[in-house]
Coordinates of N, CA and C and ligand atoms in Angstrom, one line a residue:
M1 N 40.8 -25.0 -73.4 CA 42.1 -26.6 -72.3 C 41.7 -27.6 -73.5
V2 N 42.3 -27.9 -73.5 CA 42.4 -29.1 -73.8 C 42.5 -30.0 -72.7
I3 N 41.1 -31.7 -73.7 CA 40.9 -32.4 -72.5 C 41.2 -33.7 -73.6
K4 N 41.9 -34.0 -72.0 CA 43.6 -35.4 -72.1 C 42.2 -37.2 -71.9
K5 N 42.0 -37.3 -72.2 CA 41.7 -38.4 -72.6 C 42.5 -40.4 -72.1
I6 N 42.1 -40.7 -70.7 CA 42.8 -41.6 -70.0 C 41.8 -43.1 -70.8
A7 N 42.2 -44.5 -70.1 CA 40.8 -46.1 -70.4 C 42.2 -46.2 -68.5
I8 N 41.6 -46.9 -68.1 CA 42.1 -47.1 -66.4 C 42.0 -48.7 -66.7
L9 N 42.8 -50.3 -66.5 CA 41.8 -51.3 -66.9 C 42.2 -51.4 -65.6
F10 N 41.7 -52.9 -65.0 CA 42.0 -52.9 -63.7 C 41.3 -54.8 -63.4
S11 N 41.8 -55.4 -61.9 CA 40.8 -57.0 -62.5 C 40.1 -57.4 -61.2
G12 N 40.4 -56.4 -59.8 CA 40.3 -56.7 -58.3 C 40.0 -55.3 -57.7
E13 N 40.2 -55.6 -56.7 CA 39.8 -54.5 -55.3 C 39.5 -52.8 -56.3
G14 N 40.3 -52.6 -56.5 CA 39.9 -50.9 -57.7 C 40.6 -50.4 -56.3
S15 N 40.9 -50.5 -56.1 CA 42.1 -49.2 -55.2 C 42.5 -48.2 -55.5
N16 N 43.4 -48.5 -56.2 CA 44.1 -47.1 -57.3 C 43.4 -47.1 -58.8
L17 N 42.2 -47.6 -59.1 CA 40.9 -46.9 -60.2 C 40.8 -46.0 -58.7
E18 N 40.3 -46.2 -58.2 CA 40.2 -45.3 -57.0 C 39.9 -43.6 -57.4
K19 N 42.1 -44.5 -56.5 CA 42.8 -42.2 -56.3 C 42.7 -42.0 -57.6
L20 N 42.6 -42.2 -59.4 CA 42.7 -42.2 -60.1 C 41.4 -41.7 -60.8
L21 N 40.1 -41.9 -60.5 CA 39.5 -41.4 -61.0 C 39.6 -40.4 -59.5
A22 N 39.6 -40.2 -58.2 CA 38.9 -38.9 -57.4 C 40.2 -38.0 -58.1
A23 N 41.6 -37.9 -58.0 CA 42.7 -37.1 -58.7 C 42.4 -36.8 -59.5
L24 N 42.1 -37.7 -60.9 CA 42.0 -37.6 -62.7 C 40.6 -37.2 -63.2
H25 N 40.0 -37.7 -62.7 CA 38.6 -37.7 -63.6 C 38.3 -36.2 -63.8
N26 N 38.1 -35.7 -65.1 CA 36.6 -33.9 -65.0 C 37.7 -33.5 -64.6
Q27 N 39.4 -33.0 -63.5 CA 40.4 -32.8 -63.2 C 41.2 -30.8 -63.8
V28 N 40.5 -30.0 -63.6 CA 41.6 -29.0 -64.6 C 43.0 -29.4 -64.2
F29 N 44.0 -29.2 -65.0 CA 45.7 -29.1 -64.8 C 45.3 -27.9 -65.6
E30 N 46.9 -27.1 -65.3 CA 47.5 -26.1 -66.4 C 46.9 -26.3 -67.2
H31 N 47.8 -26.9 -68.0 CA 48.0 -28.2 -70.6 C 46.7 -28.7 -69.8
C32 N 46.0 -28.8 -69.4 CA 44.4 -29.8 -69.6 C 43.6 -30.0 -68.7
Q33 N 42.3 -31.2 -69.1 CA 41.8 -31.4 -68.6 C 41.9 -32.5 -68.3
I34 N 42.0 -33.3 -68.0 CA 41.9 -35.0 -67.2 C 40.6 -35.2 -67.3
E35 N 40.5 -36.4 -68.4 CA 39.0 -37.0 -68.3 C 39.4 -38.8 -68.6
V36 N 38.6 -39.2 -68.2 CA 38.2 -41.1 -67.5 C 37.5 -41.2 -68.6
A37 N 38.2 -41.7 -69.7 CA 37.4 -42.1 -71.3 C 36.7 -43.4 -70.8
T38 N 37.3 -45.1 -70.0 CA 37.1 -45.8 -69.7 C 37.0 -46.8 -69.1
T39 N 36.4 -46.9 -68.0 CA 37.6 -48.4 -67.5 C 36.8 -49.8 -67.4
I40 N 38.1 -50.3 -68.3 CA 37.5 -51.9 -68.5 C 38.5 -53.0 -67.5
C41 N 37.3 -54.1 -67.2 CA 37.9 -54.9 -66.4 C 37.8 -56.5 -67.6
N42 N 38.9 -57.1 -66.3 CA 38.3 -58.7 -66.8 C 37.9 -59.7 -65.9
R43 N 37.7 -59.3 -65.7 CA 37.1 -59.5 -63.9 C 35.9 -59.3 -64.0
P44 N 33.7 -60.3 -64.2 CA 32.7 -59.7 -63.7 C 32.2 -59.5 -62.4
N45 N 33.0 -60.3 -61.3 CA 32.9 -59.6 -59.9 C 33.6 -59.4 -59.1
A46 N 34.9 -58.4 -60.1 CA 35.6 -57.2 -58.8 C 35.3 -56.6 -58.7
A47 N 35.7 -56.0 -57.4 CA 35.2 -54.7 -56.2 C 35.3 -54.0 -56.5
G48 N 36.3 -54.0 -57.7 CA 36.3 -51.8 -58.3 C 35.4 -51.1 -59.0
I49 N 34.5 -52.6 -59.4 CA 32.8 -52.3 -60.2 C 32.3 -51.3 -59.8
E50 N 32.2 -51.6 -58.9 CA 30.9 -50.2 -58.2 C 31.9 -49.2 -57.8
K51 N 33.3 -49.4 -57.7 CA 33.9 -48.5 -57.2 C 33.6 -46.8 -58.2
S52 N 34.4 -47.7 -60.0 CA 33.8 -46.9 -60.8 C 32.3 -46.4 -61.6
R53 N 31.3 -47.6 -60.8 CA 30.2 -47.3 -60.2 C 29.8 -45.9 -60.2
S54 N 30.8 -45.3 -59.1 CA 30.2 -44.4 -57.7 C 30.8 -42.9 -58.3
Y55 N 31.8 -43.0 -59.7 CA 32.6 -41.4 -60.4 C 31.7 -42.0 -61.1
G56 N 30.2 -42.8 -61.7 CA 29.7 -42.3 -62.8 C 29.7 -43.1 -64.3
I57 N 31.1 -44.3 -63.9 CA 31.7 -45.1 -64.7 C 31.3 -46.1 -65.1
E58 N 29.9 -46.6 -66.2 CA 30.0 -48.4 -66.1 C 31.1 -48.6 -66.6
P59 N 31.7 -49.5 -66.2 CA 33.0 -49.9 -66.3 C 32.4 -51.4 -68.4
L60 N 33.2 -51.0 -68.6 CA 33.0 -52.3 -69.9 C 33.9 -53.6 -68.9
I61 N 32.8 -54.5 -69.1 CA 33.9 -56.0 -69.0 C 34.1 -56.5 -69.9
I62 N 35.1 -56.9 -69.7 CA 35.7 -57.9 -71.3 C 36.5 -59.3 -70.5
D63 N 35.5 -60.3 -70.2 CA 36.0 -61.6 -69.6 C 37.0 -61.8 -70.3
H64 N 38.0 -62.8 -70.1 CA 38.6 -62.9 -70.4 C 39.0 -64.5 -70.7
T65 N 37.9 -65.1 -69.6 CA 38.0 -66.6 -70.0 C 36.7 -66.8 -71.2
L66 N 36.0 -65.4 -72.2 CA 35.1 -65.8 -72.5 C 35.5 -65.9 -74.5
Y67 N 37.0 -65.1 -74.1 CA 38.1 -65.3 -75.5 C 38.6 -67.3 -75.7
G68 N 39.2 -67.4 -76.9 CA 39.6 -68.5 -77.7 C 41.2 -69.0 -77.4
S69 N 41.8 -66.9 -77.3 CA 43.4 -66.3 -76.7 C 43.4 -65.6 -76.5
R70 N 44.8 -65.2 -75.9 CA 45.3 -64.3 -75.8 C 44.9 -62.9 -76.6
E71 N 45.5 -63.2 -77.8 CA 45.3 -62.5 -79.0 C 43.5 -61.8 -78.9
A72 N 43.4 -63.0 -78.3 CA 41.8 -62.4 -78.9 C 40.9 -61.3 -77.8
F73 N 41.7 -62.2 -76.8 CA 41.5 -61.0 -75.5 C 42.0 -59.7 -75.8
D74 N 42.9 -60.1 -76.5 CA 44.1 -58.6 -77.1 C 43.2 -57.2 -77.8
E75 N 42.8 -58.5 -78.9 CA 41.5 -57.0 -79.5 C 40.5 -56.9 -79.2
A76 N 40.2 -58.1 -78.4 CA 39.0 -56.5 -77.8 C 39.2 -55.7 -77.1
L77 N 40.4 -56.3 -76.4 CA 40.7 -54.7 -75.6 C 41.4 -53.8 -76.7
V78 N 41.6 -53.9 -76.9 CA 42.8 -52.7 -78.0 C 41.8 -51.7 -78.9
E79 N 40.4 -53.0 -79.5 CA 39.7 -52.5 -80.0 C 38.6 -51.2 -78.7
A80 N 38.3 -51.6 -77.8 CA 37.6 -51.1 -76.9 C 38.4 -49.3 -76.7
I81 N 39.6 -49.8 -76.5 CA 40.9 -48.7 -76.2 C 40.4 -47.2 -76.7
H82 N 41.0 -47.8 -78.5 CA 40.6 -46.8 -79.2 C 39.1 -45.9 -79.1
R83 N 38.3 -47.2 -79.3 CA 37.2 -46.5 -79.2 C 36.3 -45.5 -78.7
S84 N 37.2 -45.1 -77.3 CA 37.2 -44.5 -76.5 C 37.7 -43.4 -76.7
G85 N 38.7 -43.5 -77.5 CA 39.7 -42.0 -77.9 C 40.4 -41.9 -76.6
A86 N 41.0 -42.8 -76.0 CA 41.6 -42.6 -74.8 C 43.4 -41.9 -75.7
E87 N 44.2 -40.8 -75.0 CA 45.8 -41.3 -75.4 C 46.6 -42.2 -74.7
L88 N 46.3 -42.3 -72.9 CA 47.2 -42.8 -72.8 C 45.9 -44.2 -71.6
T89 N 47.0 -45.1 -71.8 CA 46.0 -46.9 -70.7 C 46.9 -47.1 -69.3
V90 N 46.0 -46.6 -68.7 CA 46.9 -46.7 -67.3 C 46.1 -48.8 -67.0
L91 N 47.2 -49.4 -66.4 CA 47.2 -50.7 -66.2 C 47.0 -50.2 -64.4
A92 N 46.2 -50.3 -63.4 CA 46.4 -50.7 -62.6 C 45.4 -51.1 -61.7
G93 N 47.0 -52.4 -61.4 CA 45.7 -53.4 -60.9 C 45.1 -55.2 -62.3
F94 N 45.8 -54.5 -63.2 CA 45.5 -55.3 -64.3 C 45.9 -56.8 -64.2
M95 N 45.4 -57.9 -63.4 CA 46.4 -58.9 -63.9 C 46.0 -60.5 -65.2
R96 N 47.4 -59.2 -66.3 CA 46.8 -60.0 -67.5 C 47.9 -59.7 -67.7
F97 N 48.6 -61.5 -68.1 CA 49.3 -60.7 -69.4 C 49.3 -60.7 -71.0
L98 N 50.3 -59.9 -71.3 CA 50.1 -58.9 -72.7 C 50.8 -58.9 -73.4
T99 N 49.5 -58.9 -75.2 CA 50.4 -60.2 -76.3 C 50.7 -58.6 -77.5
P100 N 51.7 -58.9 -77.8 CA 52.3 -58.3 -78.5 C 51.5 -57.2 -79.1
Y101 N 50.0 -58.0 -80.0 CA 49.0 -57.5 -80.9 C 48.8 -56.2 -79.5
F102 N 48.5 -56.3 -78.7 CA 48.0 -55.5 -77.8 C 49.6 -54.2 -77.3
T103 N 50.3 -54.4 -76.9 CA 52.0 -53.6 -76.4 C 51.6 -52.8 -77.6
Q104 N 52.1 -53.0 -79.2 CA 52.7 -52.3 -79.9 C 51.1 -52.0 -79.9
Q105 N 50.3 -51.8 -80.0 CA 48.8 -50.8 -80.1 C 48.6 -49.6 -79.5
V106 N 49.5 -50.4 -77.9 CA 48.6 -48.6 -77.0 C 49.4 -48.7 -76.1
K107 N 49.6 -47.3 -76.2 CA 51.1 -46.9 -74.9 C 50.0 -46.3 -73.2
A108 N 50.6 -48.0 -73.2 CA 50.6 -47.9 -71.6 C 51.6 -48.2 -71.1
I109 N 50.6 -47.7 -69.3 CA 52.3 -47.9 -68.0 C 50.8 -48.3 -67.3
N110 N 51.8 -49.3 -66.3 CA 51.6 -50.3 -65.5 C 52.3 -49.9 -64.1
L111 N 51.2 -50.2 -62.9 CA 51.6 -50.3 -61.8 C 52.2 -51.9 -61.1
H112 N 53.5 -51.3 -60.8 CA 54.2 -53.1 -60.4 C 55.0 -52.6 -58.5
P113 N 54.4 -53.3 -57.7 CA 54.7 -53.4 -56.7 C 56.2 -53.5 -56.0
S114 N 56.6 -53.7 -56.7 CA 58.0 -53.5 -55.4 C 58.8 -52.5 -56.6
L115 N 60.3 -52.5 -55.9 CA 62.5 -51.5 -57.2 C 62.1 -52.3 -58.3
L116 N 60.7 -52.3 -59.9 CA 61.8 -52.9 -60.5 C 63.3 -52.9 -60.7
P117 N 64.7 -53.6 -61.6 CA 63.5 -54.8 -62.2 C 63.4 -55.8 -61.2
L118 N 63.6 -55.5 -60.1 CA 63.9 -56.7 -59.1 C 62.4 -56.4 -58.2
F119 N 61.4 -58.1 -58.2 CA 60.7 -58.7 -58.5 C 59.5 -59.1 -59.1
K120 N 60.7 -59.2 -60.6 CA 58.9 -59.1 -61.4 C 58.1 -59.7 -60.8
G121 N 56.4 -59.8 -62.0 CA 55.4 -61.2 -61.6 C 54.6 -60.8 -60.1
G122 N 53.9 -61.6 -60.1 CA 53.2 -61.3 -59.8 C 53.2 -61.6 -58.6
N123 N 54.5 -61.9 -57.9 CA 54.5 -62.5 -56.5 C 55.6 -61.6 -55.8
A124 N 55.4 -60.0 -56.4 CA 56.5 -59.0 -56.1 C 56.6 -58.8 -54.7
I125 N 55.1 -58.1 -53.2 CA 55.0 -58.4 -52.6 C 55.6 -58.6 -52.2
K126 N 55.4 -60.6 -51.2 CA 55.8 -61.3 -50.7 C 57.9 -61.6 -51.5
E127 N 57.8 -61.8 -52.0 CA 59.7 -61.3 -52.4 C 60.4 -60.5 -51.6
S128 N 60.0 -59.2 -52.2 CA 60.4 -58.1 -51.6 C 60.2 -58.6 -50.2
F129 N 59.3 -58.1 -49.5 CA 59.3 -59.2 -48.7 C 60.3 -59.5 -47.9
D130 N 60.8 -60.7 -48.5 CA 61.3 -61.6 -47.9 C 62.6 -61.7 -48.5
S131 N 63.4 -60.2 -49.0 CA 64.4 -60.3 -49.7 C 65.1 -59.9 -48.0
P132 N 66.5 -60.0 -48.1 CA 68.1 -59.3 -47.4 C 67.5 -57.7 -47.2
M133 N 66.8 -57.1 -48.7 CA 66.9 -55.8 -48.2 C 66.3 -54.7 -47.5
K134 N 67.0 -53.5 -47.0 CA 66.0 -53.2 -46.7 C 65.4 -52.4 -47.0
I135 N 65.5 -51.5 -47.8 CA 64.5 -51.0 -48.6 C 63.7 -51.7 -49.0
A136 N 62.7 -51.0 -49.9 CA 61.7 -52.1 -50.7 C 61.3 -50.2 -50.8
G137 N 59.7 -51.0 -52.2 CA 59.7 -50.4 -52.7 C 58.3 -49.7 -54.5
I138 N 58.3 -49.0 -55.1 CA 57.1 -49.4 -55.6 C 57.7 -48.5 -57.1
S139 N 56.9 -49.0 -58.0 CA 57.3 -48.5 -60.1 C 55.7 -48.2 -61.1
V140 N 56.4 -47.6 -62.2 CA 55.6 -46.9 -62.5 C 55.9 -46.7 -64.6
H141 N 55.7 -47.9 -64.4 CA 57.0 -47.9 -65.9 C 55.7 -48.4 -67.4
Y142 N 56.0 -48.1 -68.0 CA 55.9 -48.1 -69.9 C 55.5 -49.5 -69.7
V143 N 55.0 -49.6 -69.8 CA 54.1 -51.6 -70.8 C 54.9 -51.4 -72.1
S144 N 55.6 -53.2 -72.1 CA 56.3 -53.8 -73.4 C 55.9 -54.5 -73.6
E145 N 56.3 -55.5 -74.6 CA 55.5 -56.6 -74.5 C 56.9 -57.9 -73.0
E146 N 57.5 -57.1 -73.1 CA 58.6 -58.2 -71.9 C 57.6 -57.5 -70.3
L147 N 56.9 -58.6 -69.7 CA 56.6 -58.8 -68.6 C 57.4 -57.4 -67.7
D148 N 56.6 -56.9 -67.0 CA 56.6 -55.8 -66.1 C 58.4 -55.3 -66.4
G149 N 58.7 -55.1 -67.8 CA 60.2 -55.0 -68.3 C 60.6 -53.3 -68.9
G150 N 59.2 -52.8 -69.0 CA 59.4 -52.1 -69.8 C 59.9 -50.4 -68.7
E151 N 60.5 -48.9 -70.2 CA 60.8 -48.0 -69.1 C 60.7 -47.8 -67.7
I152 N 61.4 -47.4 -67.1 CA 61.0 -47.1 -66.1 C 60.5 -45.7 -66.1
I153 N 59.7 -45.0 -65.2 CA 59.4 -44.0 -65.8 C 58.9 -42.9 -64.1
A154 N 59.0 -43.8 -62.6 CA 58.5 -43.4 -62.0 C 58.6 -44.3 -61.2
Q155 N 59.2 -43.7 -59.5 CA 60.1 -44.9 -58.3 C 59.7 -44.3 -56.8
R156 N 58.8 -44.9 -56.0 CA 59.4 -44.7 -55.0 C 59.5 -45.6 -53.7
C157 N 60.1 -44.8 -52.2 CA 61.1 -45.9 -52.0 C 60.3 -45.9 -50.9
F158 N 61.2 -46.7 -49.8 CA 61.1 -47.4 -48.2 C 61.5 -47.7 -47.4
E159 N 62.2 -47.2 -46.2 CA 62.3 -48.5 -45.3 C 61.9 -49.7 -45.2
K160 N 62.6 -50.1 -44.7 CA 62.2 -51.8 -44.0 C 61.8 -51.2 -42.4
S161 N 61.0 -51.0 -41.8 CA 61.7 -50.6 -40.8 C 61.4 -52.6 -39.4
E162 N 62.2 -52.3 -38.2 CA 62.7 -53.0 -37.5 C 61.0 -53.6 -37.1
G163 N 61.1 -54.9 -37.0 CA 58.6 -55.6 -36.6 C 57.8 -54.9 -37.2
M164 N 58.1 -55.3 -38.8 CA 57.2 -54.6 -39.7 C 56.6 -55.7 -40.0
N165 N 55.3 -56.5 -40.1 CA 55.2 -57.6 -40.7 C 54.4 -57.3 -41.9
L166 N 54.2 -58.1 -43.0 CA 53.7 -59.2 -43.8 C 52.7 -57.6 -44.7
E167 N 52.1 -57.8 -43.4 CA 50.4 -56.9 -43.0 C 51.2 -55.1 -43.5
D168 N 51.4 -55.0 -42.9 CA 52.4 -53.5 -42.7 C 53.2 -53.0 -43.8
F169 N 53.7 -53.9 -44.0 CA 54.7 -53.6 -45.3 C 53.6 -53.7 -46.2
E170 N 53.1 -54.7 -46.4 CA 51.9 -54.3 -47.6 C 50.9 -53.1 -48.1
A171 N 50.5 -53.1 -46.9 CA 49.7 -51.4 -46.4 C 51.4 -50.3 -46.6
K172 N 52.2 -50.0 -46.9 CA 52.8 -49.3 -47.4 C 53.1 -48.7 -49.0
I173 N 53.1 -50.1 -48.8 CA 53.3 -49.9 -50.8 C 51.9 -49.9 -51.5
H174 N 50.0 -49.9 -50.5 CA 49.4 -49.4 -51.3 C 49.4 -48.3 -51.2
T175 N 50.2 -47.1 -49.6 CA 49.4 -46.0 -49.5 C 50.8 -45.0 -50.8
L176 N 52.2 -45.5 -50.5 CA 52.7 -44.7 -52.3 C 52.1 -45.1 -53.3
E177 N 51.4 -46.3 -53.4 CA 50.8 -47.1 -55.0 C 49.6 -45.4 -55.7
H178 N 49.1 -45.6 -54.5 CA 48.1 -44.8 -54.0 C 48.2 -43.1 -53.9
E179 N 49.3 -42.8 -53.6 CA 50.3 -41.3 -54.0 C 50.9 -41.3 -56.0
L180 N 51.2 -42.1 -56.2 CA 52.0 -41.5 -57.4 C 51.6 -42.4 -58.1
L181 N 50.6 -43.2 -58.8 CA 49.9 -43.7 -60.0 C 49.1 -42.1 -61.3
P182 N 48.2 -41.4 -59.9 CA 48.3 -40.4 -59.5 C 49.0 -39.3 -60.5
E183 N 49.9 -39.1 -59.8 CA 50.6 -38.2 -59.4 C 51.5 -37.8 -61.5
T184 N 52.0 -39.9 -61.2 CA 52.7 -40.0 -62.3 C 51.9 -40.0 -64.0
V185 N 50.4 -39.6 -63.9 CA 49.3 -40.2 -64.5 C 49.3 -39.0 -65.1
K186 N 49.1 -37.7 -63.6 CA 49.2 -36.1 -64.3 C 50.4 -35.6 -64.8
N187 N 51.6 -36.1 -64.9 CA 52.7 -35.4 -65.2 C 52.9 -35.7 -66.5
L188 N 52.9 -37.0 -67.0 CA 52.7 -37.9 -68.2 C 52.1 -36.3 -69.2
L189 N 50.2 -36.7 -68.5 CA 49.5 -35.5 -69.6 C 49.5 -34.1 -69.0
N190 N 50.0 -33.4 -68.3 CA 50.5 -31.6 -68.2 C 51.0 -31.7 -68.8
R191 N 51.7 -31.6 -69.8 CA 52.1 -30.8 -70.6 C 51.8 -30.1 -71.8
N192 N 52.3 -29.6 -72.9 CA 51.8 -28.6 -73.8 C 52.0 -29.6 -74.5
Ligands
GRF1 C1 49.2 -53.0 -56.7 O1 49.5 -54.2 -55.7 C2 49.3 -53.6 -57.7 O2 50.5 -52.7 -57.9 C3 49.6 -54.4 -58.5 O3 48.0 -55.2 -57.8 C4 47.1 -54.2 -57.0 C5 45.9 -54.0 -57.4 O4 45.2 -53.4 -56.1 N1 49.8 -55.0 -59.4 P1 43.9 -52.4 -56.0 O5 42.7 -53.5 -57.1 O6 44.3 -51.0 -57.1 O7 43.2 -52.3 -55.4

């Protein structure tokens, strides 16, 4: 059985990290077994750290505040990812801008809480909620030099219902994210 290794990068709560670990880590599929080779976090106090530990994976903490430039931080990330042997890197709530040093050397996908190309950037949930659009959704896309601008791989959408408040809206986004990200990673890897 071919083993396909992934790296997961996160910054905060880690709910998507947890769903990825539950759905994919050491799971056997038709064409491969997926292994989470490493998890990497840039914030030493992130809640996701414990979630990774609960799956027996000690996260690597690469604290961006200890690096003098974005490139120096990205060099540390790239080195750790290459060392892990991961062929695909999954950004699951990883809240850092990445430089070309990273994007040119690492095949990575990102989860974004809007229907790209709409509402790029860090305020996507609020902007999408406040927009006059009747639908909203989430995207998984390849990471490129352009923030939230790489090729779209998969999306899910839903209708905004009457009376839906921001909290309900956000909860719906997260529910969809928790399904779509593991499914997309599996679909990308579980091939001949
Ligand atoms: C998700 O909404 C993701 O789309 C965004 O950050 C959030 C991460 O949540 N980029 P979590 O840390 O996985 O719980």
